[in-house]
XYZ file of C-alpha atoms in Angstrom:
785
model
C -34.494 20.099 10.785
C -36.640 20.138 13.969
C -37.662 16.545 13.270
C -34.030 15.473 12.851
C -33.124 17.214 16.134
C -35.928 15.375 17.950
C -34.678 12.044 16.607
C -31.137 12.904 17.779
C -32.495 13.573 21.302
C -34.533 10.348 21.262
C -31.490 8.368 20.135
C -29.417 9.827 22.918
C -32.137 9.065 25.468
C -32.380 5.502 24.065
C -28.637 4.977 24.565
C -28.679 6.425 28.090
C -31.562 4.081 28.940
C -29.641 1.066 27.700
C -26.519 2.163 29.558
C -28.492 2.640 32.783
C -30.204 -0.723 32.326
C -26.873 -2.356 31.791
C -25.414 -0.721 34.908
C -28.315 -1.948 37.021
C -27.687 -5.577 36.122
C -24.875 -5.879 38.688
C -21.109 -6.030 38.396
C -20.144 -6.597 34.783
C -16.990 -6.383 32.686
C -16.348 -5.974 28.988
C -13.941 -7.779 26.629
C -13.313 -5.906 23.365
C -10.820 -5.834 20.517
C -10.265 -6.803 16.915
C -10.276 -10.111 15.079
C -7.817 -10.264 12.152
C -6.331 -12.712 9.692
C -3.137 -14.006 11.258
C -1.277 -14.125 7.915
C -2.282 -10.819 6.332
C -3.573 -8.630 9.174
C -6.891 -8.088 7.320
C -9.839 -7.343 9.614
C -12.414 -10.142 9.621
C -16.096 -9.100 9.684
C -18.876 -11.335 10.970
C -16.685 -13.587 13.169
C -18.469 -15.266 16.074
C -17.132 -14.457 19.563
C -18.921 -16.745 22.067
C -18.912 -17.241 25.846
C -19.802 -21.020 25.928
C -20.622 -21.131 29.640
C -23.566 -18.695 29.299
C -24.278 -19.092 25.602
C -23.904 -15.309 25.166
C -22.030 -14.063 22.126
C -21.533 -11.426 19.489
C -20.058 -10.978 16.039
C -17.394 -8.618 14.772
C -18.598 -5.554 12.900
C -17.641 -4.621 9.354
C -14.197 -3.525 10.577
C -13.415 -6.582 12.694
C -14.238 -4.947 16.065
C -16.092 -6.880 18.788
C -17.408 -6.043 22.249
C -18.875 -8.538 24.725
C -20.150 -7.557 28.210
C -20.541 -10.346 30.795
C -21.162 -10.686 34.551
C -18.042 -10.584 36.704
C -17.103 -13.947 38.139
C -14.358 -15.216 40.442
C -13.476 -17.884 37.918
C -11.603 -17.321 34.702
C -13.697 -16.595 31.616
C -13.253 -18.614 28.486
C -14.116 -17.236 25.017
C -14.283 -19.134 21.758
C -13.702 -17.375 18.406
C -14.655 -19.142 15.164
C -15.135 -18.456 11.478
C -15.438 -20.793 8.555
C -12.044 -21.278 6.917
C -10.104 -20.538 10.137
C -9.021 -22.605 13.119
C -11.027 -21.965 16.229
C -9.210 -19.958 18.863
C -9.866 -19.738 22.555
C -9.077 -17.304 25.348
C -9.103 -18.036 29.088
C -8.507 -15.140 31.472
C -9.465 -13.994 34.951
C -12.614 -11.894 34.776
C -12.056 -9.249 37.466
C -12.007 -6.207 35.168
C -12.591 -5.069 31.591
C -9.788 -5.652 29.158
C -8.982 -5.690 25.451
C -7.724 -8.601 23.411
C -7.038 -8.896 19.653
C -7.403 -12.302 18.005
C -5.242 -13.411 15.060
C -6.906 -16.363 13.388
C -4.927 -18.949 11.503
C -6.279 -20.379 8.290
C -7.382 -23.976 8.664
C -5.996 -26.287 5.972
C -8.825 -28.747 6.592
C -11.552 -26.205 6.231
C -9.923 -24.342 3.388
C -10.559 -27.340 1.196
C -14.262 -26.564 1.568
C -15.655 -23.668 -0.389
C -18.172 -21.511 1.460
C -20.934 -20.683 -0.978
C -22.966 -17.964 0.668
C -22.515 -16.348 4.065
C -19.143 -16.069 5.798
C -20.764 -15.298 9.132
C -20.867 -17.964 11.838
C -24.338 -16.834 12.907
C -26.813 -19.330 11.396
C -29.492 -18.287 8.974
C -32.286 -19.287 11.382
C -30.771 -17.141 14.183
C -30.387 -13.737 12.527
C -33.172 -11.118 12.296
C -32.056 -9.912 8.846
C -33.989 -10.845 5.753
C -32.974 -10.722 2.116
C -29.262 -10.491 3.008
C -26.604 -12.656 1.409
C -22.866 -12.440 1.899
C -20.841 -13.802 -1.060
C -17.140 -14.610 -0.484
C -14.852 -13.337 -3.218
C -12.874 -16.596 -3.193
C -16.033 -18.434 -4.249
C -16.881 -15.833 -6.904
C -13.518 -16.480 -8.540
C -14.365 -20.147 -8.988
C -17.504 -19.482 -11.032
C -17.497 -19.632 -14.862
C -16.728 -16.235 -16.364
C -17.447 -14.594 -19.744
C -14.141 -14.239 -21.655
C -12.394 -15.340 -18.446
C -13.201 -12.059 -16.641
C -14.339 -12.685 -13.078
C -17.312 -10.425 -12.404
C -18.781 -9.602 -8.974
C -22.121 -8.357 -10.245
C -22.658 -11.357 -12.520
C -22.191 -13.602 -9.514
C -24.946 -11.694 -7.703
C -27.256 -12.347 -10.710
C -27.141 -16.020 -9.766
C -29.047 -15.370 -6.517
C -32.837 -15.556 -6.228
C -34.641 -12.241 -6.620
C -31.858 -10.812 -8.757
C -31.768 -10.879 -12.562
C -29.769 -9.383 -15.381
C -31.106 -7.004 -18.009
C -30.165 -9.315 -20.867
C -27.468 -11.434 -22.462
C -24.076 -10.671 -20.924
C -25.329 -7.609 -19.004
C -23.894 -6.879 -15.512
C -26.901 -4.738 -14.559
C -28.912 -5.747 -11.507
C -32.726 -5.828 -11.377
C -33.631 -6.680 -7.804
C -37.187 -7.657 -6.800
C -38.797 -5.809 -9.699
C -36.659 -2.641 -9.404
C -34.519 -0.825 -11.936
C -30.705 -0.441 -11.973
C -30.745 3.086 -10.483
C -32.629 1.738 -7.434
C -29.508 -0.205 -6.305
C -27.157 1.541 -3.861
C -23.726 0.223 -4.939
C -21.051 1.070 -2.410
C -17.274 0.633 -2.840
C -15.666 1.131 0.572
C -18.749 3.100 1.611
C -18.655 5.372 -1.472
C -21.523 5.268 -4.034
C -20.654 4.182 -7.595
C -23.248 5.567 -10.038
C -22.382 3.518 -13.093
C -20.942 0.075 -12.367
C -20.586 -1.116 -15.979
C -17.819 -1.508 -18.538
C -18.190 -2.422 -22.206
C -21.802 -1.141 -22.502
C -22.881 -3.291 -19.540
C -21.063 -6.577 -20.293
C -18.624 -6.222 -17.378
C -18.693 -4.504 -14.004
C -16.106 -2.010 -12.792
C -15.037 -4.078 -9.810
C -11.721 -5.925 -9.923
C -12.254 -9.052 -7.821
C -8.547 -9.241 -6.910
C -8.874 -5.998 -4.935
C -12.103 -6.930 -3.118
C -12.454 -8.525 0.312
C -16.161 -8.811 0.888
C -19.471 -8.495 -1.038
C -22.848 -8.230 0.648
C -26.227 -7.977 -0.997
C -29.326 -6.680 0.850
C -32.624 -7.184 -1.007
C -35.120 -6.391 1.711
C -35.493 -5.692 5.437
C -33.073 -2.819 5.067
C -31.408 -1.745 8.346
C -31.853 1.963 9.161
C -28.168 2.673 8.471
C -28.763 2.305 4.723
C -30.841 4.773 2.713
C -31.236 6.560 -0.586
C -32.336 3.656 -2.823
C -35.504 1.562 -3.159
C -34.464 -1.928 -4.232
C -31.113 -3.114 -2.857
C -27.743 -2.368 -1.315
C -24.562 -3.905 -2.719
C -21.865 -3.240 -0.105
C -18.372 -3.984 -1.458
C -15.295 -3.737 0.728
C -11.783 -3.487 -0.629
C -8.898 -5.389 0.882
C -6.844 -3.446 3.397
C -3.373 -4.532 2.259
C -1.168 -7.273 3.727
C 0.583 -5.954 6.849
C 2.931 -8.948 7.133
C 4.590 -9.557 3.748
C 4.564 -8.515 0.127
C 2.038 -10.325 -2.034
C 0.989 -10.172 -5.677
C -1.740 -11.557 -7.826
C -2.655 -11.146 -11.454
C -4.206 -12.751 -14.509
C -3.898 -12.785 -18.280
C -7.084 -13.333 -20.237
C -8.374 -13.131 -23.782
C -9.448 -9.501 -23.666
C -7.866 -8.084 -20.484
C -5.086 -8.467 -17.934
C -4.882 -7.383 -14.347
C -2.290 -7.057 -11.547
C -2.664 -6.513 -7.784
C 0.195 -5.756 -5.410
C -0.045 -5.389 -1.661
C 2.274 -5.384 1.296
C 3.511 -3.652 4.471
C 4.856 -0.110 4.413
C 5.807 -0.725 8.047
C 5.060 -4.186 9.395
C 2.011 -4.345 11.704
C 1.614 -0.584 11.373
C 0.872 0.458 7.776
C 0.131 -1.309 4.493
C -0.887 -0.653 0.899
C -2.744 -2.315 -1.938
C -2.752 -1.311 -5.604
C -4.672 -2.965 -8.418
C -4.863 -2.246 -12.143
C -6.798 -3.757 -15.053
C -6.945 -2.910 -18.743
C -8.418 -4.443 -21.885
C -6.447 -4.667 -25.121
C -9.319 -5.107 -27.569
C -8.287 -1.902 -29.325
C -4.706 -3.019 -29.751
C -5.649 -6.452 -31.120
C -8.302 -5.089 -33.490
C -6.362 -2.080 -34.799
C -4.481 -3.916 -37.674
C -7.729 -5.531 -38.799
C -9.621 -2.225 -38.820
C -6.851 -0.515 -40.817
C -6.841 -3.331 -43.346
C -10.613 -3.050 -43.841
C -10.846 0.753 -43.924
C -7.930 2.805 -45.204
C -7.288 5.869 -43.066
C -9.663 4.845 -40.239
C -8.481 4.077 -36.722
C -11.129 2.827 -34.329
C -11.125 1.000 -31.053
C -12.490 0.530 -27.605
C -10.811 -0.019 -24.243
C -11.472 0.328 -20.511
C -9.252 0.426 -17.477
C -9.595 0.321 -13.661
C -7.200 1.527 -10.973
C -7.762 0.788 -7.282
C -5.588 1.910 -4.401
C -5.684 1.838 -0.614
C -3.497 2.860 2.323
C -4.054 1.471 5.805
C -2.344 3.025 8.866
C -2.691 1.806 12.436
C -2.234 5.066 14.316
C -2.594 3.464 17.741
C -4.465 0.719 19.612
C -7.691 2.733 19.309
C -7.314 4.468 15.966
C -6.918 3.454 12.371
C -6.930 5.513 9.134
C -7.765 4.312 5.634
C -7.349 6.199 2.399
C -8.804 4.529 -0.710
C -9.555 5.556 -4.250
C -10.825 4.217 -7.565
C -10.766 5.527 -11.116
C -12.021 3.797 -14.238
C -12.816 4.833 -17.755
C -14.280 3.467 -20.987
C -13.598 4.989 -24.360
C -14.859 4.180 -27.817
C -13.142 6.168 -30.550
C -13.094 6.386 -34.355
C -10.608 8.626 -36.193
C -10.892 9.186 -39.957
C -8.257 11.012 -41.981
C -8.274 11.742 -45.732
C -5.114 13.376 -47.092
C -4.831 15.012 -50.483
C -1.368 16.499 -50.671
C -1.376 19.598 -48.476
C -5.130 19.348 -48.024
C -6.809 16.959 -45.595
C -10.042 16.192 -43.791
C -9.813 14.783 -40.230
C -12.666 13.719 -38.007
C -12.349 12.339 -34.500
C -15.373 10.878 -32.759
C -15.457 9.568 -29.206
C -17.789 8.249 -26.527
C -16.296 8.052 -23.040
C -17.597 7.468 -19.521
C -16.108 6.697 -16.142
C -16.148 6.912 -12.336
C -13.851 8.419 -9.777
C -14.140 7.805 -6.051
C -12.051 8.691 -3.011
C -12.603 7.921 0.633
C -10.856 8.834 3.930
C -12.022 6.683 6.831
C -11.210 6.993 10.526
C -11.947 4.087 12.874
C -11.879 5.047 16.559
C -12.630 2.890 19.630
C -14.298 5.450 21.918
C -14.462 2.955 24.768
C -14.791 -0.805 25.173
C -18.472 -0.699 24.165
C -18.575 2.152 21.636
C -16.985 2.086 18.211
C -16.974 5.042 15.764
C -16.396 5.084 12.009
C -16.179 8.495 10.237
C -16.135 8.688 6.504
C -15.257 11.504 4.078
C -16.053 10.556 0.503
C -16.073 11.913 -3.047
C -17.628 10.314 -6.092
C -18.153 11.442 -9.664
C -19.631 9.848 -12.790
C -19.434 11.486 -16.196
C -19.992 10.641 -19.826
C -18.980 12.646 -22.843
C -19.910 12.379 -26.528
C -17.752 14.399 -28.829
C -16.926 15.056 -32.526
C -13.960 17.127 -33.653
C -13.208 18.119 -37.222
C -10.014 19.567 -38.665
C -10.145 20.519 -42.356
C -7.401 22.093 -44.510
C -8.491 23.268 -47.953
C -7.730 25.875 -50.626
C -10.005 28.882 -50.993
C -9.146 31.037 -54.012
C -5.675 29.533 -54.035
C -5.113 30.244 -50.326
C -4.571 27.333 -47.939
C -7.002 27.641 -45.021
C -7.663 25.597 -41.901
C -11.039 25.273 -40.149
C -11.635 23.465 -36.920
C -14.907 22.696 -35.144
C -16.135 20.616 -32.247
C -19.352 19.409 -30.722
C -19.433 17.963 -27.200
C -22.321 16.704 -25.132
C -21.603 15.755 -21.525
C -23.455 14.878 -18.351
C -22.204 14.216 -14.864
C -23.089 13.821 -11.204
C -20.729 14.220 -8.208
C -21.140 13.962 -4.454
C -19.172 15.199 -1.460
C -20.170 13.493 1.753
C -19.321 13.175 5.419
C -20.748 10.345 7.527
C -20.314 9.125 11.097
C -21.516 5.705 12.258
C -21.452 4.399 15.857
C -21.691 0.827 17.107
C -22.711 0.565 20.738
C -22.973 -2.816 22.542
C -24.227 -2.261 26.122
C -24.766 -6.016 26.654
C -25.170 -9.167 24.580
C -28.904 -8.596 24.188
C -28.501 -5.241 22.469
C -26.505 -4.112 19.431
C -27.178 -0.411 18.856
C -26.158 1.505 15.753
C -26.725 5.233 15.182
C -25.224 7.982 13.077
C -25.765 10.693 10.483
C -24.699 11.731 7.002
C -24.567 14.923 4.942
C -24.216 14.818 1.103
C -23.665 17.725 -1.251
C -24.943 16.637 -4.674
C -24.030 18.421 -7.870
C -25.906 17.420 -11.064
C -25.202 18.429 -14.602
C -27.968 16.639 -16.542
C -26.736 17.880 -19.887
C -24.316 20.402 -21.277
C -23.646 21.147 -24.936
C -20.509 22.873 -26.228
C -19.872 23.845 -29.848
C -16.880 25.724 -31.293
C -15.981 26.834 -34.818
C -12.692 28.491 -35.637
C -14.207 30.103 -38.764
C -16.809 32.028 -36.710
C -15.947 32.176 -32.964
C -19.030 34.371 -32.400
C -21.160 31.255 -32.957
C -19.512 29.276 -30.129
C -22.091 27.951 -27.702
C -21.827 26.596 -24.168
C -25.098 25.602 -22.543
C -26.081 23.709 -19.401
C -26.046 24.616 -15.788
C -25.239 22.785 -12.585
C -27.963 21.874 -10.135
C -26.975 21.657 -6.493
C -28.827 19.713 -3.825
C -28.264 18.962 -0.132
C -29.163 15.726 1.579
C -28.975 15.160 5.335
C -29.957 12.085 7.327
C -29.938 10.668 10.857
C -30.626 7.067 11.882
C -30.816 4.811 14.908
C -31.379 1.064 15.173
C -31.188 -1.618 17.824
C -30.826 -5.378 17.253
C -32.389 -6.554 20.496
C -33.043 -10.014 21.903
C -36.398 -9.803 23.731
C -36.655 -13.459 24.782
C -34.891 -16.688 23.960
C -37.220 -17.058 20.964
C -37.853 -13.460 19.871
C -35.288 -11.074 18.373
C -36.049 -7.851 16.587
C -34.159 -5.116 14.740
C -36.042 -1.847 15.113
C -34.918 1.490 13.703
C -35.785 4.733 12.022
C -34.100 6.883 9.425
C -34.879 10.549 8.783
C -33.883 12.392 5.598
C -34.090 15.931 4.303
C -33.409 16.783 0.648
C -33.161 20.432 -0.463
C -33.067 21.379 -4.146
C -33.862 24.795 -5.649
C -35.469 25.919 -2.357
C -37.769 22.851 -2.367
C -37.501 20.728 0.801
C -38.447 17.061 0.836
C -38.443 15.515 4.373
C -38.860 11.789 4.851
C -39.418 9.512 7.822
C -38.427 5.859 7.202
C -39.347 3.294 9.878
C -37.554 -0.079 9.669
C -38.477 -3.299 11.456
C -37.286 -6.895 11.207
C -38.290 -9.722 13.579
C -37.333 -13.358 14.085
C -39.319 -15.928 16.067
C -37.581 -19.259 16.754
C -39.824 -22.296 16.548
C -36.933 -24.666 17.361
C -33.151 -24.380 17.359
C -33.151 -24.878 13.591
C -36.513 -23.402 12.496
C -37.484 -19.725 12.581
C -40.176 -17.450 11.134
C -39.245 -13.952 9.988
C -40.927 -10.707 8.958
C -39.737 -7.249 7.983
C -40.952 -3.843 6.886
C -39.001 -0.948 5.351
C -39.938 2.419 3.928
C -37.405 3.931 1.557
C -36.972 7.201 -0.359
C -34.815 7.897 -3.404
C -33.921 11.468 -4.385
C -32.104 10.735 -7.645
C -33.528 9.401 -10.912
C -31.930 7.662 -13.872
C -33.376 8.662 -17.251
C -32.972 5.886 -19.770
C -34.305 4.867 -23.125
C -32.811 1.389 -23.276
C -33.137 -0.013 -19.790
C -29.767 -1.754 -20.060
C -27.644 0.933 -18.382
C -25.996 2.578 -21.388
C -23.468 5.312 -20.504
C -25.751 7.912 -22.104
C -28.330 7.383 -19.327
C -28.766 10.578 -17.294
C -28.737 11.001 -13.520
C -31.075 13.820 -12.455
C -32.344 15.064 -9.104
C -35.842 15.249 -7.764
C -37.176 18.782 -8.211
C -40.275 20.795 -7.390
C -41.953 19.178 -10.456
C -40.369 15.739 -10.293
C -40.903 14.178 -6.862
C -38.620 11.648 -5.063
C -39.284 7.941 -5.560
C -40.999 6.197 -2.646
C -41.328 2.548 -1.805
C -42.473 0.233 0.969
C -41.452 -3.398 1.237
C -43.250 -6.004 3.325
C -41.569 -9.414 3.672
C -42.429 -12.626 5.502
C -40.518 -15.888 5.409
C -39.044 -18.902 7.129
C -35.501 -20.263 7.579
C -34.290 -23.758 8.394
C -30.879 -25.159 9.189
C -30.668 -28.731 7.811
C -28.301 -31.621 8.483
C -28.122 -34.604 6.125
C -25.438 -37.330 6.409
C -23.136 -35.051 8.297
C -23.489 -32.184 5.840
C -25.089 -28.825 6.617
C -27.607 -27.043 4.419
C -29.606 -23.846 4.768
C -33.136 -23.440 3.415
C -35.035 -20.195 3.269
C -38.262 -18.912 1.790
C -39.200 -15.263 1.499
C -42.260 -13.556 -0.018
C -42.405 -9.830 -0.585
C -44.698 -7.042 -1.683
C -43.204 -3.702 -2.830
C -45.425 -0.787 -3.946
C -43.510 2.128 -5.535
C -44.514 5.714 -6.248
C -43.144 8.609 -8.345
C -41.281 6.430 -10.797
C -40.296 8.226 -13.987
C -39.956 7.294 -17.642
C -39.259 9.263 -20.813
C -42.431 10.251 -22.602
C -43.025 8.653 -25.972
C -40.470 9.914 -28.504
C -38.329 11.777 -25.912
C -34.656 11.006 -25.259
C -31.508 12.458 -23.715
C -30.505 14.566 -26.749
C -30.872 18.223 -25.890
C -31.574 17.513 -22.228
C -29.995 20.347 -20.277
C -30.705 22.429 -17.219
C -34.056 21.242 -15.876
C -35.565 20.609 -19.295
C -35.822 16.927 -18.495
C -38.856 17.694 -16.362
C -40.954 18.228 -19.504
C -39.710 15.029 -21.077
C -40.715 12.588 -18.376
C -43.868 11.009 -17.110
C -44.473 10.022 -13.451
C -46.160 6.818 -12.381
C -46.473 3.882 -9.994
C -45.135 0.341 -9.746
C -45.856 -2.910 -7.907
C -43.519 -5.814 -7.435
C -44.351 -8.973 -5.499
C -43.345 -12.611 -5.415
C -41.647 -15.402 -3.535
C -38.059 -16.731 -3.406
C -36.847 -20.243 -2.437
C -33.143 -20.750 -1.642
C -31.335 -23.967 -0.737
C -27.573 -23.820 -0.191
C -24.854 -26.265 0.757
C -22.025 -24.478 2.511
C -19.292 -27.075 3.075
C -17.818 -30.285 1.722
C -16.177 -31.156 -1.553
C -19.420 -30.385 -3.430
C -20.994 -27.031 -2.668
C -23.570 -24.878 -4.377
C -27.120 -23.616 -4.259
C -30.515 -23.771 -5.932
C -32.636 -20.631 -6.185
C -36.137 -20.189 -7.612
C -38.175 -17.007 -7.868
C -41.838 -16.570 -8.797
C -42.518 -12.837 -9.298
C -44.597 -10.076 -10.881
C -43.553 -6.472 -11.672
C -46.023 -3.956 -13.137
C -46.114 -0.250 -13.936
C -48.775 2.376 -14.517
C -48.264 5.906 -15.903
C -51.172 8.193 -16.738
C -49.276 9.508 -19.800
C -48.121 6.121 -21.138
C -50.054 3.185 -22.509
C -53.338 5.141 -22.267
C -53.027 5.065 -18.502
C -53.353 1.229 -18.366
C -51.224 -1.052 -16.199
C -48.511 -2.914 -18.104
C -45.729 -5.332 -17.202
C -42.290 -3.879 -16.536
C -39.772 -4.715 -19.238
C -37.915 -7.063 -16.844
C -41.025 -8.601 -15.318
C -40.017 -12.247 -15.057
C -42.537 -14.838 -13.936
C -40.182 -17.782 -13.377
C -36.460 -17.548 -12.585
C -34.336 -20.572 -11.741
C -30.593 -20.687 -10.841
C -28.351 -23.641 -10.123
C -24.743 -23.342 -8.982
C -22.469 -26.365 -8.328
C -18.769 -26.351 -7.384
C -16.955 -29.648 -6.964
C -13.388 -30.046 -5.748
C -11.831 -33.246 -7.129
C -8.489 -32.541 -5.440
C -7.091 -29.479 -3.654
C -5.707 -28.404 -7.059
C -8.542 -29.331 -9.416
C -12.022 -27.732 -9.291
C -14.991 -27.946 -11.656
C -17.797 -25.441 -11.403
C -21.017 -25.035 -13.370
C -24.029 -22.769 -13.492
C -27.451 -23.118 -15.142
C -30.012 -20.306 -15.412
C -33.549 -20.287 -16.762
C -35.913 -17.343 -16.922
C -39.185 -16.222 -18.539
C -38.490 -13.989 -21.545
C -38.409 -10.218 -21.218
C -41.494 -8.165 -22.099
C -41.255 -5.891 -25.168
C -43.452 -3.817 -27.438
C -43.900 -4.833 -31.094
C -45.975 -3.453 -33.895
C -49.182 -5.375 -34.356
C -50.179 -3.855 -37.645
C -49.484 -1.131 -40.212
C -52.101 1.044 -41.849
C -51.951 3.225 -44.949
C -53.597 6.512 -44.088
C -52.783 8.357 -47.292
C -50.099 8.074 -49.959
C -46.600 7.910 -48.449
C -48.005 8.021 -44.881
C -48.282 4.965 -42.709
C -49.459 4.340 -39.136
C -47.951 1.665 -36.882
C -50.268 0.116 -34.258
C -48.124 -1.056 -31.345
C -50.994 -2.104 -29.148
C -50.416 -2.312 -25.364
C -46.968 -1.563 -23.947
C -44.741 -4.635 -23.331
C -47.512 -6.969 -24.516
C -45.161 -9.412 -26.247
C -42.835 -11.914 -24.546
C -39.465 -12.877 -25.985
C -38.450 -16.508 -25.883
C -37.332 -17.911 -22.546
C -33.721 -17.376 -21.592
C -31.585 -20.343 -20.482
C -27.903 -21.080 -20.493
C -25.273 -23.363 -18.971
C -21.656 -22.366 -18.179
C -18.722 -24.520 -17.100
C -15.266 -23.822 -15.654
C -12.357 -26.170 -14.972
C -9.502 -24.732 -12.864
C -6.180 -26.396 -12.147
C -3.658 -25.004 -9.682
C 0.098 -25.607 -10.037
C 2.383 -24.973 -7.101
C 5.618 -23.122 -7.864
C 8.610 -22.234 -5.703
C 7.586 -18.564 -5.864
C 3.829 -19.098 -5.531
C 1.169 -20.750 -7.702
C -0.432 -20.594 -11.160
C -4.107 -21.262 -11.801
C -5.091 -22.272 -15.321
C -8.851 -21.830 -15.963
C -10.780 -23.055 -18.980
C -14.318 -21.762 -19.250
C -17.169 -22.435 -21.640
C -19.948 -19.831 -21.794
C -23.278 -21.089 -23.190
C -22.275 -24.734 -23.357
C -25.058 -25.868 -25.684
C -24.973 -22.646 -27.743
C -28.526 -21.575 -26.952
C -29.649 -18.676 -29.193
C -31.023 -16.413 -26.463
C -32.871 -13.255 -27.642
C -30.969 -9.977 -27.275
C -33.467 -7.852 -29.197
C -36.101 -8.223 -31.925
C -36.369 -6.029 -35.028
C -38.750 -5.721 -37.953
C -37.442 -6.815 -41.356
C -39.763 -5.063 -43.807
C -38.587 -7.234 -46.693
C -38.022 -6.219 -50.324
C -40.680 -5.823 -53.000
C -43.483 -8.294 -52.452
C -41.755 -10.018 -49.524
C -43.756 -10.036 -46.301
C -42.431 -8.085 -43.334
C -41.306 -10.360 -40.519
C -39.824 -9.980 -37.038
C -36.343 -11.413 -36.521
C -34.448 -12.214 -33.359
C -30.884 -11.119 -32.751
C -28.792 -13.391 -30.502
C -25.506 -12.164 -29.092
C -23.295 -14.972 -27.825
C -23.107 -18.556 -29.121
C -20.889 -21.047 -27.351
C -17.731 -19.191 -26.244
C -14.698 -20.974 -24.856
C -12.097 -18.901 -23.054
C -8.812 -19.383 -21.181
C -7.160 -17.393 -18.470
C -4.000 -17.770 -16.423
C -3.881 -16.460 -12.848
C -0.671 -16.172 -10.851
C -0.077 -15.529 -7.158
C 3.196 -14.838 -5.367
């Protein structure tokens, strides 16, 4: 705590120094305010606010707030506000004092015809200090081909370089050689621990309720912490403050509906969104016909809600929440007159989040955002039996149950401050406290015939995490700009304290107006682990804390690269190259033969092995951001290896998702304002897996399998093409979009897993590949009013 206190003092001294330096620069004034969508009232992040006469400028923060300090002049000051998809707006006013001004941008019909592929910010790629950061507009995500017609945010991120999926149809993210638990996924600033539906085939995020998606793969700013590989920052819409609006879709397996509008115009608004599958309803008659007395099914649902209240010119309150759940069930009933046997089995998992956010403009240069959040993830496996039978002529009933559950929940408070003393400095600082509660495994058994045998095992493990951070995005010269910061963490669990100091640095050196070189360094610490057997993010994976025996995960990431803004025949392109090296420590894996069954209290400590990892590679990214044809090309060359002293005889082996070559192509073409064709193509080196290399007969009825080195076999390469054709029809009440998608156009048989077919009799044992999805056409109908 002494270290954290020292950092707080240093941060305060840093801010006082910047304020004093600003005051010494002569008479200055500050223009501040918000930039919002003129039609909906939604705040617009990343909008450029520029003073053309001096070339000084800034961008709005995540909540649409801007602050620009300029020298006082006798003449009027002119500002220019611009963002792709909106008409530019100017302001001319006498500059004799500080003042506030809110901008309402009007959508540009000319620019709306162009689809922005990546990056809604006006700041060009070659100008920013940040590395490994990509902003993906939701409007563009909705145009991409979708499995079963279900738009998926995380699958869109898999199309970016440095990001890959775990396998066919999976929505899991493996970023720069990391694992799924190393991604900090935030929904309105609240962590989501399991972001998958349908065993990983869909994500939990309803695109209709989302405003902005940002992916950070490296060069992490100091304001983010707690994970090693990436940050996925997802912001929900705030709700239309001007008029009532609705949007929904009907697909092959699910339907969704979003409603938003003003509670009081220009003062308060709401948004509510719901989604549910109906696989269980459609399949129920077929299951009953195949198995008499058996009812089985699977479904998932999502509910999102948000309230937005403008308390005054300086204050705004937001209340948001999410709940989602998956359930697979199978009920079997056998009746014999008065006697019967009933058995109900279920597997369920889901997330709940809630967030209360307060935005406050402290003064024209200081903005505060305070967040109170709650998040919980839980899965439950259960079997219930209900038997009625005759015993010596007497009708008796016996009931029993077996439940296994695991959960993690957090309560958190966080305050973030944005301070802009002058256009050459953008300072951020703040702190966070999290109360973690883990329940790695709990088993409950009951039996009505003998209540004395009822068992309830499993305890809760509490942990406290506190952090402080400070960072400054500072322009040193016309060519050099750096983002320097530090984050300090303390994690306390079972009287064991883990402190951590995390320096962060990113720098940009401009060679020309369009060419720049970049470099970054980040140290990160992760205090939570995900125990998994499969590696594909099944709901039975366990979240567990670092303990006195199981240390926190540690990583460093070094990145260097170059960025170039290109112009060709009037069109703009952005080209970037980044190389990275990421050593990791204290990674954990289940020991051979261990799994989650029976994992309770801290018993997982004896089931895991601790080791190291290394990930390194290079990423090339070319994107076209405007015009009738937009898209990008991404290529990644990478390596990801692991070494555990208790696994693979202590030898280094490739990580399961080590992928040497990874290629992505995305193209969107607008034939007319109402007809759009999009296509994607992906190619990747096959996943590494472990297969038996031989079988030996030791003695009668006893065989030994020789598996050789871990992950020494490569599956076949993965490649696939998807297409989507969307046509929009205008109606008096709104519009209807009909989308026809084809997943896996040429029906490539991509490997999902490989199993050993031992054969019958004298037949020779052979390995066989299982493929999941052939060519799959789908249709969806979206409506907006």
